[in-house]
PDB file of C-alpha atoms in Angstrom:
ATOM      1  CA  MET U   1     -84.982  47.868 -57.886  1.00 98.00           C
ATOM      2  CA  LYS U   2     -81.481  48.104 -59.359  1.00 98.00           C
ATOM      3  CA  ILE U   3     -80.615  51.079 -61.979  1.00 98.00           C
ATOM      4  CA  LEU U   4     -77.121  51.117 -63.721  1.00 98.00           C
ATOM      5  CA  SER U   5     -76.353  54.964 -64.068  1.00 98.00           C
ATOM      6  CA  ILE U   6     -73.892  55.541 -66.651  1.00 97.00           C
ATOM      7  CA  GLN U   7     -72.945  59.429 -66.361  1.00 96.00           C
ATOM      8  CA  SER U   8     -70.337  61.988 -65.367  1.00 94.00           C
ATOM      9  CA  ALA U   9     -69.283  62.448 -61.662  1.00 96.00           C
ATOM     10  CA  VAL U  10     -67.869  65.043 -59.740  1.00 97.00           C
ATOM     11  CA  ALA U  11     -66.109  65.483 -56.337  1.00 98.00           C
ATOM     12  CA  TYR U  12     -67.363  68.943 -55.631  1.00 98.00           C
ATOM     13  CA  GLY U  13     -71.203  69.674 -56.056  1.00 97.00           C
ATOM     14  CA  HIS U  14     -73.487  67.883 -57.751  1.00 97.00           C
ATOM     15  CA  VAL U  15     -74.163  66.911 -61.297  1.00 96.00           C
ATOM     16  CA  GLY U  16     -74.378  63.845 -63.513  1.00 96.00           C
ATOM     17  CA  ASN U  17     -73.907  60.936 -60.908  1.00 97.00           C
ATOM     18  CA  SER U  18     -73.000  63.018 -58.396  1.00 98.00           C
ATOM     19  CA  ALA U  19     -76.698  64.541 -58.462  1.00 98.00           C
ATOM     20  CA  ALA U  20     -78.602  61.501 -59.315  1.00 98.00           C
ATOM     21  CA  VAL U  21     -77.018  58.652 -56.953  1.00 98.00           C
ATOM     22  CA  PHE U  22     -77.849  59.999 -53.550  1.00 98.00           C
ATOM     23  CA  PRO U  23     -81.779  60.858 -54.280  1.00 98.00           C
ATOM     24  CA  LEU U  24     -82.181  57.309 -56.027  1.00 98.00           C
ATOM     25  CA  GLN U  25     -80.528  55.467 -52.752  1.00 98.00           C
ATOM     26  CA  ARG U  26     -82.901  57.505 -50.229  1.00 98.00           C
ATOM     27  CA  ILE U  27     -85.876  56.067 -52.095  1.00 98.00           C
ATOM     28  CA  GLY U  28     -84.478  52.865 -51.567  1.00 98.00           C
ATOM     29  CA  VAL U  29     -83.162  52.123 -55.154  1.00 98.00           C
ATOM     30  CA  GLU U  30     -79.827  50.116 -55.485  1.00 98.00           C
ATOM     31  CA  VAL U  31     -77.551  51.889 -57.635  1.00 98.00           C
ATOM     32  CA  LEU U  32     -74.890  50.845 -59.861  1.00 98.00           C
ATOM     33  CA  PRO U  33     -72.589  53.891 -60.839  1.00 98.00           C
ATOM     34  CA  VAL U  34     -70.506  53.940 -64.020  1.00 97.00           C
ATOM     35  CA  TYR U  35     -68.614  57.330 -64.518  1.00 96.00           C
ATOM     36  CA  THR U  36     -67.877  58.462 -67.812  1.00 93.00           C
ATOM     37  CA  VAL U  37     -65.840  62.029 -66.128  1.00 92.00           C
ATOM     38  CA  ASN U  38     -64.378  61.897 -62.922  1.00 94.00           C
ATOM     39  CA  PHE U  39     -63.779  65.958 -62.737  1.00 95.00           C
ATOM     40  CA  SER U  40     -63.080  68.047 -59.329  1.00 98.00           C
ATOM     41  CA  ASN U  41     -66.470  70.103 -59.932  1.00 96.00           C
ATOM     42  CA  HIS U  42     -68.844  70.924 -63.181  1.00 93.00           C
ATOM     43  CA  THR U  43     -67.645  72.811 -66.374  1.00 90.00           C
ATOM     44  CA  GLY U  44     -70.111  75.653 -65.706  1.00 90.00           C
ATOM     45  CA  TYR U  45     -66.911  77.275 -63.187  1.00 94.00           C
ATOM     46  CA  GLY U  46     -64.884  77.366 -66.188  1.00 93.00           C
ATOM     47  CA  SER U  47     -62.073  75.386 -65.068  1.00 96.00           C
ATOM     48  CA  TRP U  48     -62.060  71.816 -63.753  1.00 95.00           C
ATOM     49  CA  ARG U  49     -59.566  69.270 -63.362  1.00 97.00           C
ATOM     50  CA  GLY U  50     -59.581  65.394 -63.528  1.00 96.00           C
ATOM     51  CA  PRO U  51     -60.096  63.008 -66.498  1.00 94.00           C
ATOM     52  CA  MET U  52     -62.332  62.068 -68.953  1.00 92.00           C
ATOM     53  CA  VAL U  53     -62.726  58.217 -68.777  1.00 94.00           C
ATOM     54  CA  SER U  54     -62.165  56.404 -72.388  1.00 95.00           C
ATOM     55  CA  PRO U  55     -65.217  54.643 -73.688  1.00 96.00           C
ATOM     56  CA  ASP U  56     -62.653  51.640 -73.919  1.00 97.00           C
ATOM     57  CA  ASP U  57     -62.575  52.136 -70.119  1.00 97.00           C
ATOM     58  CA  VAL U  58     -66.450  52.464 -69.335  1.00 96.00           C
ATOM     59  CA  ARG U  59     -67.496  49.051 -71.831  1.00 97.00           C
ATOM     60  CA  ASP U  60     -64.531  47.518 -69.576  1.00 98.00           C
ATOM     61  CA  ILE U  61     -65.989  48.431 -66.326  1.00 97.00           C
ATOM     62  CA  ILE U  62     -69.417  47.583 -67.707  1.00 98.00           C
ATOM     63  CA  ILE U  63     -68.430  44.044 -68.551  1.00 98.00           C
ATOM     64  CA  GLY U  64     -66.858  43.596 -65.287  1.00 98.00           C
ATOM     65  CA  ILE U  65     -70.278  44.289 -64.069  1.00 98.00           C
ATOM     66  CA  GLU U  66     -71.735  41.421 -66.277  1.00 98.00           C
ATOM     67  CA  GLU U  67     -69.006  39.104 -65.042  1.00 98.00           C
ATOM     68  CA  ARG U  68     -70.473  39.193 -61.573  1.00 98.00           C
ATOM     69  CA  GLY U  69     -73.550  37.812 -63.084  1.00 97.00           C
ATOM     70  CA  VAL U  70     -76.103  40.849 -61.847  1.00 97.00           C
ATOM     71  CA  MET U  71     -77.308  42.233 -65.456  1.00 98.00           C
ATOM     72  CA  GLY U  72     -80.473  39.926 -65.107  1.00 98.00           C
ATOM     73  CA  GLU U  73     -81.139  41.945 -61.891  1.00 98.00           C
ATOM     74  CA  ILE U  74     -81.044  45.017 -63.150  1.00 98.00           C
ATOM     75  CA  ASP U  75     -84.423  47.100 -64.102  1.00 98.00           C
ATOM     76  CA  VAL U  76     -83.106  50.119 -65.643  1.00 98.00           C
ATOM     77  CA  VAL U  77     -80.237  51.705 -67.597  1.00 98.00           C
ATOM     78  CA  LEU U  78     -80.266  55.589 -67.130  1.00 98.00           C
ATOM     79  CA  SER U  79     -78.071  57.759 -69.061  1.00 97.00           C
ATOM     80  CA  GLY U  80     -77.392  61.352 -69.076  1.00 93.00           C
ATOM     81  CA  TYR U  81     -74.767  64.176 -70.729  1.00 86.00           C
ATOM     82  CA  GLN U  82     -72.687  62.618 -73.386  1.00 82.00           C
ATOM     83  CA  GLY U  83     -69.216  64.392 -73.473  1.00 75.00           C
ATOM     84  CA  GLY U  84     -68.295  62.447 -76.854  1.00 78.00           C
ATOM     85  CA  GLU U  85     -69.539  60.731 -79.575  1.00 82.00           C
ATOM     86  CA  GLY U  86     -67.761  57.299 -78.264  1.00 91.00           C
ATOM     87  CA  ILE U  87     -69.629  56.951 -75.068  1.00 93.00           C
ATOM     88  CA  ALA U  88     -73.042  56.522 -76.959  1.00 95.00           C
ATOM     89  CA  ASP U  89     -71.986  53.032 -78.550  1.00 96.00           C
ATOM     90  CA  VAL U  90     -71.079  51.921 -75.319  1.00 97.00           C
ATOM     91  CA  ILE U  91     -74.284  52.933 -73.438  1.00 97.00           C
ATOM     92  CA  LEU U  92     -76.210  51.237 -76.293  1.00 97.00           C
ATOM     93  CA  ASP U  93     -73.965  48.178 -75.926  1.00 98.00           C
ATOM     94  CA  ALA U  94     -74.624  48.023 -71.971  1.00 98.00           C
ATOM     95  CA  VAL U  95     -78.813  48.540 -72.782  1.00 98.00           C
ATOM     96  CA  SER U  96     -78.502  45.549 -75.067  1.00 98.00           C
ATOM     97  CA  ARG U  97     -76.458  43.300 -72.665  1.00 98.00           C
ATOM     98  CA  VAL U  98     -79.114  44.322 -69.838  1.00 98.00           C
ATOM     99  CA  LYS U  99     -81.998  43.363 -72.027  1.00 98.00           C
ATOM    100  CA  ALA U 100     -80.685  40.615 -73.033  1.00 98.00           C
ATOM    101  CA  ALA U 101     -80.485  39.302 -69.573  1.00 98.00           C
ATOM    102  CA  ASN U 102     -83.472  40.893 -68.705  1.00 98.00           C
ATOM    103  CA  PRO U 103     -86.133  42.018 -71.161  1.00 98.00           C
ATOM    104  CA  GLY U 104     -88.350  43.569 -68.783  1.00 98.00           C
ATOM    105  CA  ALA U 105     -85.521  46.379 -67.981  1.00 98.00           C
ATOM    106  CA  LEU U 106     -85.997  49.922 -69.501  1.00 98.00           C
ATOM    107  CA  TYR U 107     -83.637  52.429 -71.113  1.00 98.00           C
ATOM    108  CA  ALA U 108     -83.758  55.863 -69.650  1.00 98.00           C
ATOM    109  CA  CYS U 109     -82.057  58.530 -71.716  1.00 98.00           C
ATOM    110  CA  ASP U 110     -82.218  61.875 -70.385  1.00 97.00           C
ATOM    111  CA  PRO U 111     -80.618  63.866 -74.245  1.00 95.00           C
ATOM    112  CA  VAL U 112     -78.975  66.431 -72.649  1.00 90.00           C
ATOM    113  CA  MET U 113     -78.520  69.196 -75.371  1.00 87.00           C
ATOM    114  CA  GLY U 114     -78.543  72.727 -73.758  1.00 79.00           C
ATOM    115  CA  ASN U 115     -81.413  74.935 -73.083  1.00 74.00           C
ATOM    116  CA  ALA U 116     -83.676  77.944 -74.316  1.00 64.00           C
ATOM    117  CA  LYS U 117     -81.612  80.364 -72.452  1.00 66.00           C
ATOM    118  CA  SER U 118     -78.078  79.031 -73.274  1.00 62.00           C
ATOM    119  CA  GLY U 119     -78.619  77.096 -76.349  1.00 65.00           C
ATOM    120  CA  CYS U 120     -76.785  74.040 -77.002  1.00 65.00           C
ATOM    121  CA  PHE U 121     -73.706  73.677 -75.095  1.00 68.00           C
ATOM    122  CA  VAL U 122     -72.549  70.133 -76.285  1.00 76.00           C
ATOM    123  CA  ALA U 123     -70.381  69.255 -79.242  1.00 74.00           C
ATOM    124  CA  PRO U 124     -72.135  69.492 -82.684  1.00 80.00           C
ATOM    125  CA  ALA U 125     -72.295  66.019 -83.309  1.00 81.00           C
ATOM    126  CA  ILE U 126     -74.199  64.904 -80.096  1.00 87.00           C
ATOM    127  CA  PRO U 127     -77.626  66.207 -80.672  1.00 88.00           C
ATOM    128  CA  VAL U 128     -77.355  63.944 -84.299  1.00 90.00           C
ATOM    129  CA  LEU U 129     -76.463  61.257 -82.720  1.00 91.00           C
ATOM    130  CA  LEU U 130     -78.800  61.253 -79.530  1.00 93.00           C
ATOM    131  CA  ARG U 131     -81.658  62.065 -82.115  1.00 94.00           C
ATOM    132  CA  ASP U 132     -80.881  59.582 -84.834  1.00 94.00           C
ATOM    133  CA  ARG U 133     -79.152  56.659 -82.582  1.00 95.00           C
ATOM    134  CA  VAL U 134     -79.781  57.097 -78.701  1.00 96.00           C
ATOM    135  CA  VAL U 135     -83.307  58.155 -78.445  1.00 97.00           C
ATOM    136  CA  PRO U 136     -85.112  55.755 -80.576  1.00 97.00           C
ATOM    137  CA  ALA U 137     -83.433  52.937 -78.490  1.00 98.00           C
ATOM    138  CA  ALA U 138     -84.785  54.684 -75.134  1.00 98.00           C
ATOM    139  CA  ASP U 139     -88.051  53.515 -73.425  1.00 98.00           C
ATOM    140  CA  ILE U 140     -87.861  56.672 -71.508  1.00 98.00           C
ATOM    141  CA  ILE U 141     -86.454  60.071 -72.580  1.00 98.00           C
ATOM    142  CA  THR U 142     -86.672  63.214 -69.994  1.00 98.00           C
ATOM    143  CA  PRO U 143     -85.569  66.550 -72.620  1.00 97.00           C
ATOM    144  CA  ASN U 144     -86.286  69.901 -71.610  1.00 95.00           C
ATOM    145  CA  GLN U 145     -88.739  71.768 -73.950  1.00 95.00           C
ATOM    146  CA  PHE U 146     -85.713  73.150 -75.912  1.00 93.00           C
ATOM    147  CA  GLU U 147     -84.416  69.724 -76.280  1.00 96.00           C
ATOM    148  CA  LEU U 148     -87.896  68.073 -77.453  1.00 97.00           C
ATOM    149  CA  GLY U 149     -87.531  70.823 -80.372  1.00 95.00           C
ATOM    150  CA  PHE U 150     -84.560  69.308 -81.579  1.00 94.00           C
ATOM    151  CA  LEU U 151     -85.268  65.830 -81.517  1.00 96.00           C
ATOM    152  CA  THR U 152     -88.538  66.950 -83.423  1.00 96.00           C
ATOM    153  CA  ASP U 153     -87.431  69.636 -85.521  1.00 95.00           C
ATOM    154  CA  THR U 154     -90.307  71.769 -84.095  1.00 95.00           C
ATOM    155  CA  GLU U 155     -90.612  74.657 -81.969  1.00 94.00           C
ATOM    156  CA  PRO U 156     -92.802  73.333 -79.071  1.00 95.00           C
ATOM    157  CA  ASP U 157     -94.314  76.498 -76.925  1.00 93.00           C
ATOM    158  CA  THR U 158     -98.254  75.739 -76.708  1.00 95.00           C
ATOM    159  CA  MET U 159     -99.859  72.820 -75.248  1.00 96.00           C
ATOM    160  CA  GLU U 160    -101.050  71.589 -78.175  1.00 96.00           C
ATOM    161  CA  SER U 161     -97.605  71.759 -80.086  1.00 97.00           C
ATOM    162  CA  THR U 162     -95.917  70.438 -77.086  1.00 97.00           C
ATOM    163  CA  LEU U 163     -98.000  67.458 -77.181  1.00 98.00           C
ATOM    164  CA  GLU U 164     -97.549  67.008 -80.858  1.00 98.00           C
ATOM    165  CA  ALA U 165     -93.939  67.190 -80.657  1.00 98.00           C
ATOM    166  CA  VAL U 166     -94.347  64.258 -77.988  1.00 98.00           C
ATOM    167  CA  ASP U 167     -96.547  62.410 -80.119  1.00 98.00           C
ATOM    168  CA  ARG U 168     -93.601  62.633 -82.810  1.00 98.00           C
ATOM    169  CA  VAL U 169     -90.790  61.776 -80.821  1.00 98.00           C
ATOM    170  CA  ARG U 170     -92.836  58.512 -79.013  1.00 98.00           C
ATOM    171  CA  ALA U 171     -93.401  57.385 -82.831  1.00 98.00           C
ATOM    172  CA  THR U 172     -89.654  56.979 -82.920  1.00 97.00           C
ATOM    173  CA  GLY U 173     -89.237  54.819 -80.041  1.00 98.00           C
ATOM    174  CA  PRO U 174     -89.437  56.284 -76.881  1.00 98.00           C
ATOM    175  CA  ARG U 175     -93.183  55.129 -75.380  1.00 98.00           C
ATOM    176  CA  VAL U 176     -92.766  57.275 -72.056  1.00 98.00           C
ATOM    177  CA  VAL U 177     -91.660  61.084 -72.384  1.00 98.00           C
ATOM    178  CA  LEU U 178     -91.077  63.767 -69.382  1.00 98.00           C
ATOM    179  CA  VAL U 179     -90.665  67.165 -70.548  1.00 98.00           C
ATOM    180  CA  THR U 180     -89.232  69.603 -68.126  1.00 97.00           C
ATOM    181  CA  SER U 181     -88.999  73.555 -68.364  1.00 94.00           C
ATOM    182  CA  VAL U 182     -92.224  73.884 -70.173  1.00 95.00           C
ATOM    183  CA  GLU U 183     -92.999  77.513 -70.616  1.00 94.00           C
ATOM    184  CA  ARG U 184     -96.431  78.067 -72.295  1.00 93.00           C
ATOM    185  CA  PRO U 185     -97.442  81.703 -73.208  1.00 91.00           C
ATOM    186  CA  ASP U 186    -100.649  80.981 -71.095  1.00 90.00           C
ATOM    187  CA  ARG U 187     -99.364  79.761 -68.277  1.00 91.00           C
ATOM    188  CA  GLU U 188     -99.488  81.667 -65.043  1.00 91.00           C
ATOM    189  CA  ASP U 189     -96.801  84.173 -64.367  1.00 93.00           C
ATOM    190  CA  ASP U 190     -93.722  83.095 -62.516  1.00 95.00           C
ATOM    191  CA  THR U 191     -94.752  79.381 -62.966  1.00 97.00           C
ATOM    192  CA  ILE U 192     -92.764  76.213 -64.968  1.00 97.00           C
ATOM    193  CA  GLU U 193     -94.500  73.034 -65.648  1.00 97.00           C
ATOM    194  CA  MET U 194     -93.258  69.335 -66.251  1.00 97.00           C
ATOM    195  CA  LEU U 195     -95.270  67.313 -68.728  1.00 98.00           C
ATOM    196  CA  ALA U 196     -95.499  63.221 -68.195  1.00 98.00           C
ATOM    197  CA  VAL U 197     -96.986  61.371 -71.385  1.00 98.00           C
ATOM    198  CA  ASP U 198     -97.425  57.782 -71.995  1.00 98.00           C
ATOM    199  CA  GLU U 199     -99.466  55.397 -73.609  1.00 97.00           C
ATOM    200  CA  THR U 200    -102.379  56.003 -71.010  1.00 97.00           C
ATOM    201  CA  GLY U 201    -102.365  59.788 -71.358  1.00 98.00           C
ATOM    202  CA  ALA U 202    -100.915  63.262 -70.205  1.00 98.00           C
ATOM    203  CA  TRP U 203    -100.401  64.908 -67.089  1.00 98.00           C
ATOM    204  CA  ILE U 204     -98.896  68.375 -66.490  1.00 98.00           C
ATOM    205  CA  VAL U 205     -97.657  69.767 -62.716  1.00 98.00           C
ATOM    206  CA  GLN U 206     -97.276  73.519 -62.248  1.00 98.00           C
ATOM    207  CA  THR U 207     -94.743  74.684 -59.609  1.00 98.00           C
ATOM    208  CA  PRO U 208     -93.583  78.177 -59.022  1.00 97.00           C
ATOM    209  CA  LEU U 209     -90.473  79.337 -61.008  1.00 96.00           C
ATOM    210  CA  LEU U 210     -87.365  80.090 -58.945  1.00 96.00           C
ATOM    211  CA  PRO U 211     -84.665  82.975 -59.921  1.00 94.00           C
ATOM    212  CA  MET U 212     -82.300  80.981 -60.233  1.00 93.00           C
ATOM    213  CA  LYS U 213     -79.878  78.376 -62.324  1.00 87.00           C
ATOM    214  CA  ALA U 214     -79.142  75.023 -60.613  1.00 91.00           C
ATOM    215  CA  ASN U 215     -76.912  72.859 -62.293  1.00 93.00           C
ATOM    216  CA  GLY U 216     -77.449  69.132 -61.495  1.00 96.00           C
ATOM    217  CA  SER U 217     -81.275  69.595 -61.061  1.00 96.00           C
ATOM    218  CA  GLY U 218     -82.016  67.813 -64.375  1.00 96.00           C
ATOM    219  CA  ASP U 219     -80.101  65.161 -63.500  1.00 97.00           C
ATOM    220  CA  VAL U 220     -82.218  64.661 -60.192  1.00 98.00           C
ATOM    221  CA  THR U 221     -85.403  64.810 -62.127  1.00 98.00           C
ATOM    222  CA  ALA U 222     -84.745  62.373 -64.581  1.00 98.00           C
ATOM    223  CA  ALA U 223     -83.530  59.655 -62.018  1.00 98.00           C
ATOM    224  CA  LEU U 224     -86.577  60.318 -59.527  1.00 98.00           C
ATOM    225  CA  PHE U 225     -89.315  60.339 -62.534  1.00 98.00           C
ATOM    226  CA  THR U 226     -87.331  57.272 -63.759  1.00 98.00           C
ATOM    227  CA  ALA U 227     -87.551  55.427 -60.395  1.00 98.00           C
ATOM    228  CA  HIS U 228     -90.865  56.504 -59.612  1.00 98.00           C
ATOM    229  CA  TYR U 229     -92.390  55.359 -63.289  1.00 98.00           C
ATOM    230  CA  ARG U 230     -90.387  52.045 -62.989  1.00 98.00           C
ATOM    231  CA  ARG U 231     -91.972  51.223 -59.787  1.00 98.00           C
ATOM    232  CA  THR U 232     -95.560  52.261 -60.388  1.00 97.00           C
ATOM    233  CA  GLY U 233     -95.898  52.627 -63.940  1.00 97.00           C
ATOM    234  CA  ASP U 234     -98.188  55.663 -63.252  1.00 98.00           C
ATOM    235  CA  ALA U 235     -96.913  58.837 -65.088  1.00 98.00           C
ATOM    236  CA  ALA U 236     -99.140  61.083 -63.186  1.00 98.00           C
ATOM    237  CA  ASP U 237     -97.950  59.943 -59.997  1.00 98.00           C
ATOM    238  CA  ALA U 238     -94.132  59.918 -61.144  1.00 98.00           C
ATOM    239  CA  VAL U 239     -94.364  63.341 -62.145  1.00 98.00           C
ATOM    240  CA  ALA U 240     -96.093  64.675 -59.248  1.00 98.00           C
ATOM    241  CA  ARG U 241     -93.642  63.151 -56.538  1.00 98.00           C
ATOM    242  CA  THR U 242     -91.061  64.062 -58.891  1.00 98.00           C
ATOM    243  CA  ALA U 243     -91.954  67.855 -59.020  1.00 98.00           C
ATOM    244  CA  SER U 244     -92.746  67.889 -55.257  1.00 98.00           C
ATOM    245  CA  SER U 245     -89.330  66.680 -54.367  1.00 98.00           C
ATOM    246  CA  VAL U 246     -87.313  68.820 -56.919  1.00 98.00           C
ATOM    247  CA  PHE U 247     -89.141  72.192 -55.890  1.00 98.00           C
ATOM    248  CA  ASP U 248     -88.314  71.582 -52.416  1.00 98.00           C
ATOM    249  CA  LEU U 249     -84.748  70.715 -53.334  1.00 98.00           C
ATOM    250  CA  LEU U 250     -84.666  73.957 -55.289  1.00 98.00           C
ATOM    251  CA  GLU U 251     -86.217  76.162 -52.976  1.00 98.00           C
ATOM    252  CA  ARG U 252     -83.698  74.936 -50.285  1.00 98.00           C
ATOM    253  CA  THR U 253     -80.732  75.482 -52.469  1.00 98.00           C
ATOM    254  CA  TYR U 254     -82.230  79.585 -53.535  1.00 98.00           C
ATOM    255  CA  LEU U 255     -82.879  80.145 -49.574  1.00 98.00           C
ATOM    256  CA  SER U 256     -78.944  78.965 -49.014  1.00 97.00           C
ATOM    257  CA  GLY U 257     -77.685  81.195 -51.068  1.00 96.00           C
ATOM    258  CA  ASP U 258     -75.264  78.253 -52.366  1.00 96.00           C
ATOM    259  CA  ARG U 259     -74.666  77.865 -55.940  1.00 96.00           C
ATOM    260  CA  GLU U 260     -74.406  74.118 -55.450  1.00 98.00           C
ATOM    261  CA  LEU U 261     -77.512  72.137 -54.966  1.00 98.00           C
ATOM    262  CA  GLN U 262     -78.489  71.261 -51.311  1.00 98.00           C
ATOM    263  CA  LEU U 263     -78.525  67.702 -52.074  1.00 98.00           C
ATOM    264  CA  ILE U 264     -78.094  66.026 -48.844  1.00 98.00           C
ATOM    265  CA  GLN U 265     -80.071  68.585 -46.451  1.00 98.00           C
ATOM    266  CA  SER U 266     -82.737  68.096 -49.166  1.00 98.00           C
ATOM    267  CA  GLN U 267     -82.986  63.997 -48.533  1.00 98.00           C
ATOM    268  CA  GLU U 268     -86.283  63.970 -46.903  1.00 98.00           C
ATOM    269  CA  SER U 269     -87.988  65.648 -49.647  1.00 98.00           C
ATOM    270  CA  TYR U 270     -86.942  62.508 -51.844  1.00 98.00           C
ATOM    271  CA  ALA U 271     -87.807  59.965 -49.185  1.00 98.00           C
ATOM    272  CA  HIS U 272     -91.197  61.914 -48.166  1.00 98.00           C
ATOM    273  CA  PRO U 273     -92.277  64.049 -50.466  1.00 98.00           C
ATOM    274  CA  ARG U 274     -94.878  66.726 -49.177  1.00 97.00           C
ATOM    275  CA  MET U 275     -96.845  66.024 -52.781  1.00 98.00           C
ATOM    276  CA  GLN U 276     -97.806  69.840 -52.573  1.00 97.00           C
ATOM    277  CA  PHE U 277     -98.171  69.932 -56.393  1.00 97.00           C
ATOM    278  CA  GLN U 278    -100.762  67.776 -58.166  1.00 95.00           C
ATOM    279  CA  ALA U 279    -100.778  66.327 -61.789  1.00 98.00           C
ATOM    280  CA  ARG U 280    -103.715  67.683 -64.061  1.00 97.00           C
ATOM    281  CA  ARG U 281    -104.811  65.579 -66.948  1.00 98.00           C
ATOM    282  CA  VAL U 282    -104.201  67.461 -70.159  1.00 97.00           C
ATOM    283  CA  ARG U 283    -105.030  64.783 -72.463  1.00 93.00           C
TER     284      ARG U 283
END
């Protein structure tokens, strides 16, 4: 499997491609990383150095890849955080080029906007751009519950309302939806869930909720779920494997006391997930 991953990169720590690439490689995926920024560290620190890569330069890199004659070998285009409006056109153009060469390729979009605790942390134009142009072009999307609400102009919280919101966003284009950070009022205390939905059904996985914030964990989640789903077409297996791997990564990070993901130290959790969490069919 080959994945063209168009995301940010940092030298210190693990977000964007710096979070997604290694776990994908560890499960046997060939990754073609294209950087949209090249920062010293993620912006959550409040200060950073390094350049944003202009949309024209990102496009040039993708065209250079195309000139190597490998577009037909790419199985998935993966995108995450979009720092500026211009990068969306570049990503959609890349998807078009890949699908022209390989009609069976998929586009997986993590529509990063914000979360329930922090609200939106992207430029005001980005959520609208994602909703109106990018998400409808995707085959797979991986929003958190907050982002799902914006995409559908709803406030999903219960199982029923979350499934209704998923159906609404699937009607715009994506056929596979992974909802992360699902928090239902009737869930068990100190737990959090992931919900995966495709045309065959809907499955939920519940894990303990760790008292931490981990930048980059969503990037790992989107990458692993996308790869597992592309490989098997089995949403239940993909979400169970992803949840098992990501929980072990987060638990190791929490116990380390380090702010950054223990990405390398957790590599066996990607290659050989313990499968300690099983997916339960909810529809």
